[in-house]
Amino acid sequence: LSQFLVRKNTQVGFKEKILIDEGCKLKYFYFMFIFFLSSVTFFLYLYKIEDVSKESSAIVSFNVLQVGKQPVLEKSIYNANKDNSFFVLDKRKISNQSHTRSISGSRRLQNSYTLSQNNARLINIENQHFTRMKKSNIRRSEEVTYNELSVDKHQTRNSSHIEICKIILGEREFSFMHEDGSCLEEIDTSRSLAQIFLSSYLTHQARYHGYHVEYEHGCGQHRKDKKVIQEILPSPLAITTEKYGMMPKDQLQHFCRMIVKGAHNAGILDPLDILLWDTGSFQLEKNINSVSMVERLIPIVENNLYRASMQSRSIKTALTVGYGVLKGRDFTSDRIASDKAAIYLPCLDRECTDFAVVPYMHFLMHLPLSVHVVDILVRKRCIVSNPGFQNYVGDLASTVRQFSPNMTVEVIASEPSSPDIMARLIESEHTMCGPGYGMLCLFPSLARKDGRITLFDLANNQGEKDSASSFIARLPLNLLPHVSPPMSNFAVAFSSSFEKQLDVMRAFTQRIPEKKSGECRFFRGRVGKWSQDMVYAEHSQYRTPLHHYSGEADSFFRRKVQQGLYGDMKFRPPTTYRWDESRYESCGVSQITQQGVCNLMQSLLARRIFILGDSLNLQFAQSMWMWLTNSNFGDSPNERGKLNPNFKTKIQCFGYGEYTLQFIRNDELIENDLPVSIDEESKNCNTYCFPWTEEYQADKRRTIVIFNAGSHIHEEHQFKDTINRFINVFDSFNRIQDVVLFRTLVPGHWGCDRSGLRPFSSFSEYKSDAESNPNPQERIYAWNKFEAYNDYAIRVLNRRRFAVRDDSPQALMEVLDVYPMTTLRPDGHCSDEFRAPTLVGIDCLHYTLPGPIDWWTHMAFSHLQDIAIAEEYLAVER
């Protein structure tokens, strides 16, 4: 430096020159010191990673990545020697881009390929130094031409559990291990998670038995921006063994011996395969229960993956596409949101060239009315690069919005490993996974304890390892009761060249349920409109007036018509409207008839219809009685001159005998010893709760039960207690043969005394009218809470249905959902413009009969017909 300054005519003093010279010397020694440390570190690193296996594996490395299931090479790479260090590869074929590599024993290999002995898997070893390979065991081959792989490239770190097992078996000394490739995998997330959970569990077991091993996955330790779910997982994982206890040492050794042997001889490198192994098959003591590895890992997955997903709730990943995607939302609830659903739609391959579609009706079947938020989750690459997939997702979002206007539908585009995607799958009460590449829905299925997860699969994917549904189908029975049996034959594959297949794809996705399948009960009454039909109006009139509070308006109207006061009007306008299905016309409502109910009761082998609940269910029972008897010998099922609402009547069927129609009023579905009488205004609860359990159990024949509560309950916690109590009491009867329907609550309409009211054309019109209510009437009677009441009841019944198992059967409980259609009927209330002069006050909750409630009767009849069809189908299947 001083000579340089002198040449540049720079004045350098003596002191400056000395300082420069000394500085150069210090720099020289500093450089040599750093070089020495780097060299030592480098050789220690090589010594650590280049350990050659004693059991004939071509190359042993912690960083081996699996690329595909079937190797395809053009020429042989290595020749086998007597010690089987390497072996001859059969000539296979690879297509596409070619690369030439010269292979030697101690050279750095980049993008080169090798195989373990007898292993039919292609291994990709990237950017790793491998030395100390015995040259005497390798005969250098000629230059080999490689072509770019045309097989799936799901890359999974699969050697950490093998190395841990080697320590347990004494084949390897103590080492500290961490993940690398598994941390960054963005597509095949399930294999990476399986690797991490399996290695963590084995480390915990090994340390318990005194083995010196340390393992931490270490994902995301040096990255602030956490892009994959693996980076959110705690490191090390929190391991719990309370449920199954620790594995005995000999059992652990046997288990590890099978892992190492399988990796070396059978090519078992996939940790997902190991999760299915029965650890009990390696036991030496007979008192050890047979438990699969996945059973041991489920508590660990529940604890760690659920916690990691909850920590990622603030991550927002959304992509704006052509048809519009809403922005990502923050998750703020501390508990699993019960009113959310998630639909995950993957591609059929890693490159997103092909995809599979499922008819929309199968998604809608698993979206109950209690769901208010639906997340449609897709791969970012699929939605951007595949126009056909865009069209499919857009149509699905539109269909869901139409099916339930109360639902908020979002399309979220991100990579499958996104923490946000995993969080939405785990948080959703109802999760549906379409067929495709990878098994993203596998670990959300393991992390959940409740809710419902539905898996769709292609018929030709059955048995494939890459299918989450086929994996779960091989798990022990009832291990995951919240996961439905895999649904195959419901999806069809389509190519990215969708132009020629667009019409075919739309026709397939728009398929409608067949009425003979019994599935219409999941769609009926949700999307439709009220149409005026004078033919139906003439058919819907009762033969004799209903002499009851519900029928007074109609009796008054008939007298006015006879007096000529209504001109040409023959029927009250509320009785002239017919419900028409808009989305699925094949699922139309069948009108109830006497002979139809006789055939239904015979098909179900039932002898009683038992209706229980409040005053609206009384009107429901009166409507059914009028439609089923409709004769001149009786004008009311109730005793004339009395306010006692309860009744019991027998109805004859030719060729089948008789069945019973019975109603008992009980507003809160409870019983006590207090006196109750409407005539004497004696209340034994907030209103009237007549005893019902003794009367119900007196008849042991199969019974159809229709119950309801909530119209007289103004607090949410009271309603929850009422529903829970009723279900517990009913199940205690052990009447597993009965069929039970919960009739949803329907709020009243403010200003029902306005003249000229007609049915609303849409749910949004009803909402707009309800929000314009200037009176506090809705809040006084808690009408604004009815929707939440319905949500809770539907949620409880769904969870009960999911929990029912063959070994503990229970009575069938379903929802008779009359809420969507009835909210569109502001007309026909008792206080409408045709009200009876005897009516005191304003009643905008109850309806007059005949009227809109008659369609509850038609809906119940149609719903029970579907159940009969489904039972007949199941009987044939058995």
Coordinates of N, CA and C in Angstrom, one line a residue, residues 583-652:
R583 N -82.9 -23.9 -7.8 CA -81.6 -24.5 -8.1 C -81.7 -25.9 -8.5
Y584 N -82.5 -26.7 -7.8 CA -82.6 -28.1 -8.1 C -84.1 -28.5 -8.2
E585 N -84.6 -28.3 -9.4 CA -86.0 -28.5 -9.6 C -86.5 -29.9 -9.4
S586 N -85.5 -30.9 -9.5 CA -85.9 -32.3 -9.3 C -86.2 -32.6 -7.8
C587 N -85.8 -31.6 -6.9 CA -86.1 -31.8 -5.5 C -87.2 -31.0 -5.0
G588 N -88.2 -30.8 -5.9 CA -89.4 -30.1 -5.5 C -90.2 -30.7 -4.3
V589 N -91.0 -29.8 -3.7 CA -91.7 -30.3 -2.5 C -92.9 -31.1 -3.0
S590 N -93.1 -32.3 -2.5 CA -94.3 -33.1 -2.8 C -95.4 -32.7 -1.8
Q591 N -96.6 -32.5 -2.3 CA -97.7 -32.2 -1.5 C -98.2 -33.4 -0.8
I592 N -98.5 -33.2 0.5 CA -98.9 -34.4 1.3 C -100.3 -34.8 0.9
T593 N -100.6 -36.1 1.0 CA -101.9 -36.7 0.8 C -102.1 -37.8 1.8
Q594 N -103.4 -38.2 2.0 CA -103.7 -39.3 2.9 C -103.0 -40.6 2.5
Q595 N -103.2 -41.0 1.3 CA -102.6 -42.2 0.8 C -101.1 -42.2 0.8
G596 N -100.5 -41.0 0.5 CA -99.1 -40.8 0.5 C -98.5 -41.1 1.9
V597 N -99.1 -40.6 2.9 CA -98.6 -40.8 4.3 C -98.8 -42.2 4.7
C598 N -99.9 -42.9 4.3 CA -100.1 -44.3 4.6 C -99.0 -45.1 3.9
N599 N -98.6 -44.8 2.7 CA -97.5 -45.5 2.0 C -96.2 -45.3 2.8
L600 N -96.0 -44.0 3.2 CA -94.8 -43.6 3.9 C -94.7 -44.4 5.2
M601 N -95.7 -44.4 6.0 CA -95.7 -45.1 7.3 C -95.4 -46.6 7.1
Q602 N -96.0 -47.1 6.1 CA -95.7 -48.6 5.8 C -94.3 -48.8 5.4
S603 N -93.7 -47.9 4.6 CA -92.3 -48.0 4.2 C -91.4 -47.9 5.3
L604 N -91.7 -47.0 6.3 CA -90.8 -46.8 7.4 C -91.2 -47.7 8.6
L605 N -92.2 -48.5 8.4 CA -92.7 -49.4 9.5 C -93.0 -48.6 10.8
A606 N -93.6 -47.4 10.6 CA -93.8 -46.5 11.7 C -95.3 -46.5 12.0
R607 N -95.7 -46.2 13.3 CA -97.1 -46.3 13.7 C -97.5 -45.0 14.4
R608 N -96.6 -44.0 14.5 CA -97.0 -42.8 15.2 C -96.2 -41.6 14.7
I609 N -96.9 -40.4 14.6 CA -96.2 -39.1 14.4 C -96.5 -38.3 15.6
F610 N -95.4 -38.0 16.3 CA -95.4 -37.3 17.6 C -94.8 -36.0 17.4
I611 N -95.6 -34.9 17.6 CA -95.2 -33.5 17.4 C -95.1 -32.9 18.8
L612 N -94.0 -32.3 19.1 CA -93.7 -31.7 20.5 C -93.1 -30.3 20.3
G613 N -93.6 -29.4 21.1 CA -93.0 -28.0 21.0 C -94.0 -26.9 21.4
D614 N -93.7 -25.8 20.8 CA -94.5 -24.5 21.2 C -95.7 -24.4 20.3
S615 N -96.3 -23.2 20.4 CA -97.6 -22.9 19.8 C -97.5 -22.9 18.2
L616 N -96.3 -22.6 17.7 CA -96.1 -22.8 16.2 C -96.1 -24.2 15.8
N617 N -95.6 -25.1 16.6 CA -95.7 -26.5 16.3 C -97.1 -27.0 16.5
L618 N -97.9 -26.4 17.4 CA -99.3 -26.7 17.4 C -99.9 -26.4 16.1
Q619 N -99.6 -25.2 15.5 CA -100.2 -24.9 14.2 C -99.7 -25.9 13.1
F620 N -98.5 -26.3 13.3 CA -97.9 -27.3 12.4 C -98.7 -28.6 12.5
A621 N -99.0 -29.1 13.7 CA -99.8 -30.3 13.9 C -101.2 -30.1 13.4
Q622 N -101.8 -29.0 13.6 CA -103.1 -28.7 13.1 C -103.2 -28.8 11.6
S623 N -102.2 -28.2 10.9 CA -102.1 -28.3 9.5 C -102.0 -29.7 9.0
M624 N -101.2 -30.5 9.7 CA -101.0 -31.9 9.3 C -102.3 -32.7 9.5
W625 N -103.0 -32.4 10.6 CA -104.3 -33.1 10.9 C -105.3 -32.7 9.8
M626 N -105.4 -31.5 9.4 CA -106.4 -31.1 8.4 C -106.1 -31.7 7.1
W627 N -104.8 -31.9 6.7 CA -104.5 -32.5 5.4 C -104.7 -34.0 5.4
L628 N -104.5 -34.6 6.6 CA -104.6 -36.1 6.7 C -106.0 -36.6 6.9
T629 N -106.9 -35.8 7.6 CA -108.2 -36.2 7.8 C -109.1 -35.5 6.8
N630 N -109.2 -34.2 6.8 CA -109.9 -33.4 5.9 C -111.3 -33.9 5.6
S631 N -112.0 -34.3 6.6 CA -113.3 -34.9 6.5 C -114.3 -34.1 7.2
N632 N -115.5 -34.5 7.0 CA -116.6 -33.7 7.6 C -116.9 -34.0 9.0
F633 N -116.3 -35.1 9.5 CA -116.7 -35.6 10.9 C -116.0 -34.8 11.9
G634 N -115.0 -34.0 11.6 CA -114.3 -33.2 12.6 C -113.8 -31.9 12.1
D635 N -113.9 -30.9 12.8 CA -113.5 -29.6 12.3 C -112.3 -29.1 13.1
S636 N -111.8 -29.8 14.1 CA -110.6 -29.4 14.9 C -110.1 -30.6 15.7
P637 N -108.8 -30.8 15.8 CA -108.3 -31.9 16.6 C -108.4 -31.6 18.1
N638 N -108.6 -30.4 18.4 CA -108.7 -30.0 19.8 C -110.1 -30.0 20.4
E639 N -110.2 -30.1 21.7 CA -111.5 -30.1 22.3 C -112.2 -28.8 22.2
R640 N -113.4 -28.8 21.7 CA -114.1 -27.5 21.5 C -114.4 -26.8 22.8
G641 N -114.2 -25.5 22.9 CA -114.5 -24.7 24.1 C -113.4 -24.8 25.1
K642 N -112.3 -25.5 24.8 CA -111.2 -25.6 25.8 C -109.9 -25.0 25.1
L643 N -109.0 -24.5 25.9 CA -107.7 -24.0 25.4 C -106.6 -25.0 25.5
N644 N -106.9 -26.2 26.0 CA -105.9 -27.3 26.0 C -105.5 -27.6 24.6
P645 N -104.2 -27.4 24.3 CA -103.8 -27.6 22.9 C -103.5 -29.0 22.5
N646 N -103.3 -29.9 23.5 CA -102.8 -31.2 23.2 C -104.0 -32.1 22.6
F647 N -103.6 -32.9 21.7 CA -104.5 -33.8 21.1 C -103.9 -35.1 20.6
K648 N -104.7 -36.1 20.4 CA -104.2 -37.4 20.0 C -105.3 -38.1 19.2
T649 N -105.1 -38.4 17.9 CA -106.1 -39.0 17.1 C -105.5 -40.1 16.2
K650 N -106.4 -41.0 15.8 CA -106.0 -42.1 15.0 C -106.5 -42.0 13.6
I651 N -105.6 -42.3 12.6 CA -105.9 -42.2 11.2 C -105.8 -43.6 10.6
Q652 N -106.8 -43.9 9.8 CA -106.9 -45.2 9.2 C -106.2 -45.2 7.9

